[in-house]
Amino acid sequence: MMYYSTNGKAPKAGLRKAVTKGLAEDRGLYMPESIKRLPDEFFRTMGSRSFVDNSARVAEAFFGEDVPSDELYRIVSETLSFDCPLREVEPGIFALELFHGPTLAFKDVGARFMARLLRHFTGGEGDINVLVATSGDTGSAVANGFLGVEGIRVFVLYPKGKVSPIQECQFTTLGQNVTALEIDGTFDDCQALVKAAFVDEGLNASMRLTSANSINVARFLPQAFYYFHAVAQLGTGDAVCCVPSGNFGNICAALFGRRMGLPVKRFIAANNANSVFYEFLQTGEYRPRPSVQTIANAMDVGDPSNFARIWDLYGHSPEAIRADVSGATYSDAQIENTIRDCYARTGYLLDPHGACGYRALKEGLQPGETGFFCETAHPAKFKDTVERIIGAPVAVPERLAAFMKGEKKSVALPADFAAFREFLLTA
Ligand SMILES: *Cc1c(COP(=O)(O)O)cnc(C)c1O
């Protein structure tokens, strides 16, 4: 499979290059040249196959030309060492729980898959350096997904004081091949530093760099597995799918799934107060702006990187996008009310991101429709916030508590490219 750049000014690349480079030379995002439709037989029988087996068929469609089948199956089965169950929150509304992986947030699947694919392509060739900007959850998922993988060094850039204490512990206490960089700025500053590093010729001449943000095809495409698994569990093809969105990697993977024939009625992208995509749907114009801080901080993104992919997937047509995807946006106060109300009525405890998804779905469903929303993080990852909202203690799973016991280590840097560059060259 060849991958082209959304900016159209870089040469096409094979999977190996797309995965090891991350971003194309013209700063565009790589897109597969074609998206294979899965046969009807697959959809008829998906309900009787396991998460791993269905996902392996999806992975085969994306990566089968470039990775031997048995190797790809091994990568998928190692990645999916946990389930993503559907739970009925109330009649007709299901939560697709994506938080049962090692860091209790949905990015584990993409990170674990990418680490294994990168090792497949670069094993034994000397160090490769993974740069990742995080507003909270990406850093922990990527750091844990890559932890201890030989020949790979990981640099996590996070905005000082803007991630939760539990999230911070999940990438600052690991050590080994993981270095945490505390940037005096916002998430957008972190993302800009990473993007600048990828196009700096001198830096790239002296070290091999790649990205593990959802701009990397190996990180975002495997997220399509979730949506096939949801439909397989639901047993119906006409559900509405709602995805709480920040950088739009997760929903973009779902839309790729639709192109592969996945039967979903329509999609809803739920935003917090960072409503650039919501406004795009209203006006047809994409106007990125600096992000604002919210209690659903993994969605605090002012210029969603995967917008370029969605724009391209739909032939640069706002109407075509609107035909498949609607939007919603919620303030912190609305998110808080939703968590409180859902918990009181149903006993189901949402995290602030899932709360946007739940509310957008509940408000968006027409009478008689069924839907599912992605519950993207375990509520205990936002313990202080959620406890304050519901006025009751939230139990912390053992896996999460273990991170809190480690020693925090990070390097403080200004939001300045020259300083970041210098640090990398001497690291
Ligand atoms: C990353 C993240 C999101 C947003 O996902 P995107 O793919 O960036 O749209 C939502 N919720 C949680 C908990 C996340 O970690």
Coordinates of C-alpha atoms and ligand atoms in Angstrom, one line a residue:
M1 CA 0.0 0.0 0.0
M2 CA 1.3 3.5 -0.8
Y3 CA 0.5 6.5 1.4
Y4 CA 0.1 10.0 0.0
S5 CA 0.4 13.3 1.9
T6 CA -2.7 15.4 2.6
N7 CA -0.7 18.4 1.5
G8 CA 0.0 16.8 -1.8
K9 CA 3.5 18.1 -2.1
A10 CA 5.5 15.2 -0.8
P11 CA 6.4 11.9 -2.6
K12 CA 4.3 8.9 -1.8
A13 CA 5.6 6.6 0.8
G14 CA 5.4 2.9 1.6
L15 CA 4.1 1.8 5.1
R16 CA 7.6 1.5 6.4
K17 CA 8.4 5.1 5.7
A18 CA 5.0 6.4 6.8
V19 CA 5.4 4.7 10.2
T20 CA 9.0 5.5 10.7
K21 CA 8.7 9.2 9.6
G22 CA 5.2 9.9 11.0
L23 CA 4.7 13.2 9.1
A24 CA 5.3 13.7 5.4
E25 CA 8.1 16.1 4.2
D26 CA 5.5 18.7 3.3
R27 CA 4.0 18.5 6.9
G28 CA 1.0 16.7 5.5
L29 CA -0.5 13.6 7.1
Y30 CA -0.2 10.2 5.4
M31 CA -3.3 8.7 3.9
P32 CA -3.6 5.2 2.4
E33 CA -4.1 5.3 -1.3
S34 CA -7.0 3.0 -1.1
I35 CA -9.4 1.7 1.6
K36 CA -10.4 -1.8 1.0
R37 CA -14.0 -2.8 1.5
L38 CA -14.4 -6.0 3.6
P39 CA -16.6 -8.7 2.1
D40 CA -20.3 -9.1 3.1
E41 CA -19.4 -12.5 4.5
F42 CA -17.1 -10.8 7.1
F43 CA -20.0 -8.6 8.4
R44 CA -22.5 -11.5 8.4
T45 CA -20.2 -13.6 10.6
M46 CA -18.4 -10.9 12.7
G47 CA -20.7 -11.5 15.7
S48 CA -19.3 -15.0 16.2
R49 CA -15.6 -14.1 16.0
S50 CA -13.4 -12.8 18.8
F51 CA -12.2 -9.2 19.1
V52 CA -8.7 -10.4 18.0
D53 CA -9.9 -12.3 15.0
N54 CA -12.2 -9.5 13.7
S55 CA -9.4 -6.9 14.3
A56 CA -6.9 -9.1 12.5
R57 CA -9.2 -9.0 9.4
V58 CA -9.4 -5.2 9.7
A59 CA -5.6 -5.0 10.1
E60 CA -5.1 -7.2 7.1
A61 CA -7.1 -4.8 5.0
F62 CA -4.8 -1.9 6.0
F63 CA -1.4 -3.5 6.4
G64 CA -1.7 -7.0 4.8
E65 CA 0.3 -6.0 1.7
D66 CA 3.2 -4.8 3.8
V67 CA 3.4 -7.2 6.8
P68 CA 3.3 -11.0 6.6
S69 CA 0.0 -12.4 7.9
D70 CA 1.3 -14.4 10.8
E71 CA 3.4 -11.5 12.0
L72 CA 0.4 -9.1 11.7
Y73 CA -1.8 -11.6 13.6
R74 CA 0.8 -11.7 16.4
I75 CA 1.0 -7.9 16.6
V76 CA -2.8 -7.7 16.8
S77 CA -3.2 -10.4 19.4
E78 CA -0.4 -8.9 21.6
T79 CA -1.9 -5.5 21.3
L80 CA -5.4 -6.6 22.3
S81 CA -4.6 -8.3 25.6
F82 CA -7.8 -6.8 27.1
D83 CA -11.5 -6.4 26.0
C84 CA -13.5 -3.3 25.1
P85 CA -17.0 -4.3 26.4
L86 CA -20.3 -2.6 25.6
R87 CA -22.4 -1.8 28.6
E88 CA -26.0 -0.7 28.5
V89 CA -26.2 2.6 30.5
E90 CA -29.9 3.0 29.9
P91 CA -32.3 1.7 27.3
G92 CA -30.9 2.2 23.8
I93 CA -27.7 3.9 25.0
F94 CA -24.5 1.8 25.3
A95 CA -21.0 2.7 26.5
L96 CA -18.2 1.2 24.5
E97 CA -15.6 1.0 27.3
L98 CA -12.2 1.6 25.8
F99 CA -10.4 2.0 29.1
H100 CA -9.4 -1.6 30.1
G101 CA -5.8 -1.4 28.8
P102 CA -2.7 -0.8 30.9
T103 CA -3.1 3.0 31.3
L104 CA -7.0 2.9 31.5
A105 CA -7.5 5.2 28.4
F106 CA -8.3 4.3 24.9
K107 CA -5.0 5.2 23.4
D108 CA -3.4 2.0 24.6
V109 CA -4.4 0.1 21.5
G110 CA -2.9 2.5 19.0
A111 CA 0.3 2.9 21.1
R112 CA 0.8 -0.8 21.6
F113 CA 0.1 -1.6 18.0
M114 CA 2.5 1.1 16.8
A115 CA 5.3 0.1 19.1
R116 CA 5.1 -3.5 17.7
L117 CA 4.9 -2.3 14.0
L118 CA 7.8 0.1 14.5
R119 CA 9.9 -2.7 16.0
H120 CA 8.9 -4.9 13.0
F121 CA 10.2 -2.3 10.6
T122 CA 13.3 -1.1 12.4
G123 CA 14.5 -4.0 14.6
G124 CA 18.3 -4.0 14.9
E125 CA 18.9 -0.8 13.0
G126 CA 20.0 1.5 15.8
D127 CA 18.0 3.9 17.9
I128 CA 14.8 5.5 16.7
N129 CA 13.4 8.5 18.7
V130 CA 9.7 8.8 19.3
L131 CA 8.4 12.3 20.0
V132 CA 5.0 12.6 21.5
A133 CA 3.0 15.7 22.5
T134 CA 0.4 15.0 25.1
S135 CA -2.5 16.8 26.8
G136 CA -2.6 13.9 29.2
D137 CA -3.6 10.5 28.0
T138 CA -1.5 10.1 24.8
G139 CA 1.8 10.5 26.8
S140 CA 0.9 7.7 29.2
A141 CA -0.4 5.4 26.6
V142 CA 2.6 5.9 24.3
A143 CA 5.1 5.8 27.1
N144 CA 3.7 2.5 28.4
G145 CA 3.2 1.1 25.0
F146 CA 6.8 1.6 24.2
L147 CA 8.3 1.1 27.6
G148 CA 11.3 -1.2 27.5
V149 CA 11.1 -1.8 23.7
E150 CA 14.7 -2.1 22.6
G151 CA 16.1 0.4 20.1
I152 CA 13.3 2.9 20.7
R153 CA 13.6 6.1 22.9
V154 CA 10.5 8.0 23.8
F155 CA 10.3 11.8 24.6
V156 CA 7.0 12.9 26.0
L157 CA 6.2 16.6 25.9
Y158 CA 3.5 17.8 28.2
P159 CA 2.1 21.2 29.2
K160 CA 3.2 22.2 32.7
G161 CA 0.4 22.2 35.3
K162 CA -2.2 21.1 32.7
V163 CA -2.4 17.4 33.1
S164 CA -3.9 15.5 36.1
P165 CA -1.5 14.2 38.8
I166 CA -2.4 10.6 37.9
Q167 CA -1.8 11.2 34.2
E168 CA 1.6 12.9 35.0
C169 CA 2.7 9.9 37.1
Q170 CA 1.9 7.6 34.2
F171 CA 4.7 9.0 32.1
T172 CA 7.1 10.7 34.5
T173 CA 7.8 7.7 36.8
L174 CA 8.7 5.1 34.2
G175 CA 12.4 5.8 33.5
Q176 CA 14.2 3.3 31.2
N177 CA 13.7 4.5 27.6
V178 CA 11.1 7.1 28.5
T179 CA 12.0 10.8 29.1
A180 CA 9.3 13.3 30.2
L181 CA 9.7 17.0 29.1
E182 CA 7.6 19.5 31.1
I183 CA 7.0 22.4 28.7
D184 CA 6.2 25.9 30.0
G185 CA 3.2 26.3 27.6
T186 CA 0.0 24.8 26.3
F187 CA -0.7 21.5 24.5
D188 CA -0.7 23.3 21.2
D189 CA 2.9 24.6 22.0
C190 CA 4.0 21.0 22.7
Q191 CA 2.4 19.8 19.4
A192 CA 4.1 22.7 17.5
L193 CA 7.5 21.8 19.0
V194 CA 7.1 18.2 17.9
K195 CA 6.0 19.2 14.4
A196 CA 8.9 21.7 14.1
A197 CA 11.4 18.9 15.0
F198 CA 10.1 16.7 12.2
V199 CA 10.9 19.2 9.5
D200 CA 14.2 20.5 11.0
E201 CA 16.8 19.2 8.5
G202 CA 19.8 19.4 10.8
L203 CA 18.0 17.5 13.6
N204 CA 16.8 14.8 11.2
A205 CA 20.3 14.4 9.8
S206 CA 21.7 13.6 13.2
M207 CA 18.9 11.5 14.7
R208 CA 16.0 9.3 13.5
L209 CA 12.8 10.9 14.7
T210 CA 9.2 9.7 14.5
S211 CA 5.9 10.7 15.9
A212 CA 3.5 8.6 18.0
N213 CA 0.7 11.2 18.0
S214 CA -2.4 10.2 16.0
I215 CA -0.7 11.7 13.0
N216 CA 1.1 8.4 12.7
V217 CA -0.9 5.9 10.6
A218 CA 0.2 3.0 12.8
R219 CA -1.4 4.7 15.8
F220 CA -4.7 6.0 14.5
L221 CA -5.7 3.2 12.0
P222 CA -5.8 0.4 14.6
Q223 CA -8.5 2.4 16.5
A224 CA -10.9 1.2 13.8
F225 CA -10.8 -2.1 15.6
Y226 CA -13.1 -0.7 18.3
Y227 CA -15.9 0.1 16.0
F228 CA -16.1 -3.3 14.4
H229 CA -16.0 -4.8 17.8
A230 CA -18.9 -2.6 18.9
V231 CA -21.1 -3.5 16.0
A232 CA -20.1 -7.2 16.5
Q233 CA -21.3 -7.0 20.1
L234 CA -24.4 -5.0 19.3
G235 CA -25.5 -7.4 16.6
T236 CA -27.2 -4.5 14.7
G237 CA -25.9 -2.4 11.9
D238 CA -28.0 0.7 12.3
A239 CA -26.7 2.2 15.6
V240 CA -25.5 5.8 16.0
C241 CA -21.9 6.1 17.0
C242 CA -20.7 9.0 19.2
V243 CA -17.0 9.7 19.8
P244 CA -15.7 12.3 22.2
S245 CA -13.1 14.0 20.1
G246 CA -9.9 16.1 20.5
N247 CA -7.4 15.5 17.8
F248 CA -10.0 13.5 15.9
G249 CA -7.8 10.4 15.4
N250 CA -10.4 8.1 17.0
I251 CA -13.4 9.3 15.0
C252 CA -11.3 9.4 11.9
A253 CA -10.5 5.7 12.3
A254 CA -14.2 5.0 12.8
L255 CA -14.9 6.9 9.5
F256 CA -12.2 4.7 7.8
G257 CA -14.2 1.8 9.2
R258 CA -17.3 3.0 7.5
R259 CA -15.5 3.2 4.2
M260 CA -14.6 -0.5 4.7
G261 CA -18.3 -1.2 4.9
L262 CA -18.9 -1.1 8.7
P263 CA -22.6 -0.6 9.2
V264 CA -23.2 2.4 11.4
K265 CA -26.1 4.7 10.8
R266 CA -24.3 8.0 11.5
F267 CA -21.6 9.6 13.7
I268 CA -21.6 12.3 16.3
A269 CA -18.3 14.1 17.2
A270 CA -18.7 15.4 20.8
N271 CA -16.4 18.3 21.8
N272 CA -15.8 20.1 25.0
A273 CA -15.5 23.9 24.9
N274 CA -12.9 23.5 22.2
S275 CA -15.4 23.6 19.4
V276 CA -13.5 24.3 16.2
F277 CA -15.0 21.2 14.5
Y278 CA -18.5 21.9 15.7
E279 CA -18.2 25.4 14.2
F280 CA -16.8 24.0 11.0
L281 CA -20.0 21.9 10.7
Q282 CA -22.1 25.0 11.2
T283 CA -20.2 27.3 8.9
G284 CA -18.3 25.1 6.5
E285 CA -15.1 27.0 7.5
Y286 CA -12.3 25.5 9.5
R287 CA -10.9 28.1 11.8
P288 CA -8.3 26.7 14.2
R289 CA -7.5 28.7 17.3
P290 CA -5.6 28.3 20.6
S291 CA -7.1 25.6 22.9
V292 CA -8.8 26.5 26.1
Q293 CA -8.3 24.4 29.3
T294 CA -11.3 22.2 30.3
I295 CA -12.0 19.3 32.7
A296 CA -11.9 16.9 29.7
N297 CA -8.3 17.9 29.1
A298 CA -7.4 15.1 26.6
M299 CA -9.8 16.9 24.2
D300 CA -8.3 20.4 24.7
V301 CA -7.2 20.8 21.1
G302 CA -7.6 24.0 19.1
D303 CA -6.3 22.7 15.8
P304 CA -7.2 19.0 15.5
S305 CA -4.5 17.3 13.4
N306 CA -6.7 14.7 11.9
F307 CA -9.1 17.3 10.5
A308 CA -6.9 17.2 7.4
R309 CA -7.6 13.4 7.0
I310 CA -11.3 13.8 7.4
W311 CA -11.3 16.7 5.0
D312 CA -9.5 14.6 2.5
L313 CA -11.6 11.5 3.1
Y314 CA -14.7 13.4 2.1
G315 CA -13.2 15.1 -0.9
H316 CA -13.0 18.6 0.7
S317 CA -16.8 18.8 0.9
P318 CA -18.4 20.1 4.1
E319 CA -21.8 18.8 2.8
A320 CA -20.3 15.3 2.5
I321 CA -18.9 15.4 6.0
R322 CA -22.2 16.7 7.4
A323 CA -24.1 13.8 5.8
D324 CA -22.1 11.4 8.0
V325 CA -21.1 13.4 11.0
S326 CA -22.9 15.8 13.3
G327 CA -21.4 17.7 16.2
A328 CA -21.9 18.9 19.8
T329 CA -20.0 21.1 22.2
Y330 CA -20.3 21.3 26.0
S331 CA -19.0 23.7 28.6
D332 CA -17.4 22.4 31.8
A333 CA -20.6 23.1 33.7
Q334 CA -22.6 21.0 31.3
I335 CA -20.1 18.2 31.6
E336 CA -20.3 18.3 35.3
N337 CA -24.1 18.2 35.3
T338 CA -24.1 15.3 32.9
I339 CA -21.7 13.2 35.1
R340 CA -23.9 14.0 38.2
D341 CA -27.2 13.3 36.4
C342 CA -26.1 10.1 34.7
Y343 CA -24.7 8.8 38.0
A344 CA -27.8 9.6 40.0
R345 CA -30.2 8.2 37.5
T346 CA -28.4 5.1 36.2
G347 CA -25.5 4.4 38.6
Y348 CA -23.0 4.6 35.7
L349 CA -20.0 6.8 36.5
L350 CA -18.8 8.7 33.4
D351 CA -15.4 10.4 33.1
P352 CA -15.4 14.0 31.8
H353 CA -14.6 12.9 28.2
G354 CA -17.1 10.1 28.1
A355 CA -19.7 12.5 29.5
C356 CA -19.4 14.6 26.4
G357 CA -20.1 11.5 24.3
Y358 CA -22.9 10.3 26.5
R359 CA -24.7 13.7 26.4
A360 CA -24.2 14.2 22.7
L361 CA -25.6 10.8 22.0
K362 CA -28.6 11.2 24.4
E363 CA -29.5 14.6 22.9
G364 CA -28.8 13.4 19.3
L365 CA -30.8 10.1 19.3
Q366 CA -34.1 10.2 17.5
P367 CA -37.0 8.2 18.9
G368 CA -36.5 4.5 18.3
E369 CA -32.8 4.8 17.5
T370 CA -30.1 2.9 19.4
G371 CA -26.5 4.2 19.9
F372 CA -23.2 3.8 21.5
F373 CA -20.7 6.3 22.7
C374 CA -17.0 5.7 23.5
E375 CA -16.2 5.9 27.2
T376 CA -12.5 6.8 26.5
A377 CA -11.0 6.9 30.1
H378 CA -11.7 5.3 33.4
P379 CA -13.3 7.9 35.8
A380 CA -10.6 7.3 38.4
K381 CA -8.0 8.9 36.0
F382 CA -9.8 12.1 36.9
K383 CA -10.4 11.2 40.5
D384 CA -10.3 14.7 42.1
T385 CA -12.7 16.2 39.5
V386 CA -15.1 13.3 39.5
E387 CA -15.2 13.1 43.3
R388 CA -15.9 16.8 43.6
I389 CA -18.8 16.5 41.0
I390 CA -20.6 13.5 42.5
G391 CA -19.6 14.2 46.2
A392 CA -18.5 10.6 46.8
P393 CA -15.2 8.7 46.7
V394 CA -14.1 7.1 43.5
A395 CA -12.2 3.8 43.9
V396 CA -8.8 3.7 42.1
P397 CA -8.0 0.4 40.3
E398 CA -4.9 -1.3 41.5
R399 CA -3.2 -0.8 38.1
L400 CA -3.6 2.9 38.4
A401 CA -2.6 3.2 42.0
A402 CA 0.7 1.4 41.2
F403 CA 1.8 4.4 39.0
M404 CA 1.3 6.8 41.9
K405 CA 4.0 5.1 43.9
G406 CA 6.9 5.7 41.5
E407 CA 9.3 8.6 41.6
K408 CA 8.4 11.5 39.3
K409 CA 11.2 12.7 37.0
S410 CA 10.9 15.3 34.2
V411 CA 13.0 17.9 32.4
A412 CA 11.7 21.4 32.5
L413 CA 11.9 23.3 29.1
P414 CA 10.5 26.6 27.8
A415 CA 8.1 26.5 24.8
D416 CA 11.0 27.4 22.6
F417 CA 12.1 25.3 19.6
A418 CA 15.8 26.3 19.9
A419 CA 15.9 25.0 23.5
F420 CA 14.0 21.8 22.6
R421 CA 16.3 21.2 19.6
E422 CA 19.4 21.6 21.7
F423 CA 18.1 19.3 24.3
L424 CA 17.4 16.5 21.8
L425 CA 20.8 16.9 20.2
T426 CA 22.5 16.3 23.6
A427 CA 20.1 13.8 25.1
Ligands
LIG1 C1 -7.2 11.3 23.4 C2 -8.5 11.3 24.1 C3 -9.7 11.7 23.5 C4 -9.7 12.4 22.1 O1 -9.3 11.4 21.1 P1 -8.8 12.0 19.7 O2 -8.5 10.8 18.9 O3 -7.7 12.9 20.0 O4 -10.0 12.7 19.1 C5 -10.8 11.6 24.2 N1 -10.8 11.1 25.5 C6 -9.7 10.7 26.1 C7 -9.8 10.1 27.5 C8 -8.5 10.7 25.4 O5 -7.4 10.3 26.0

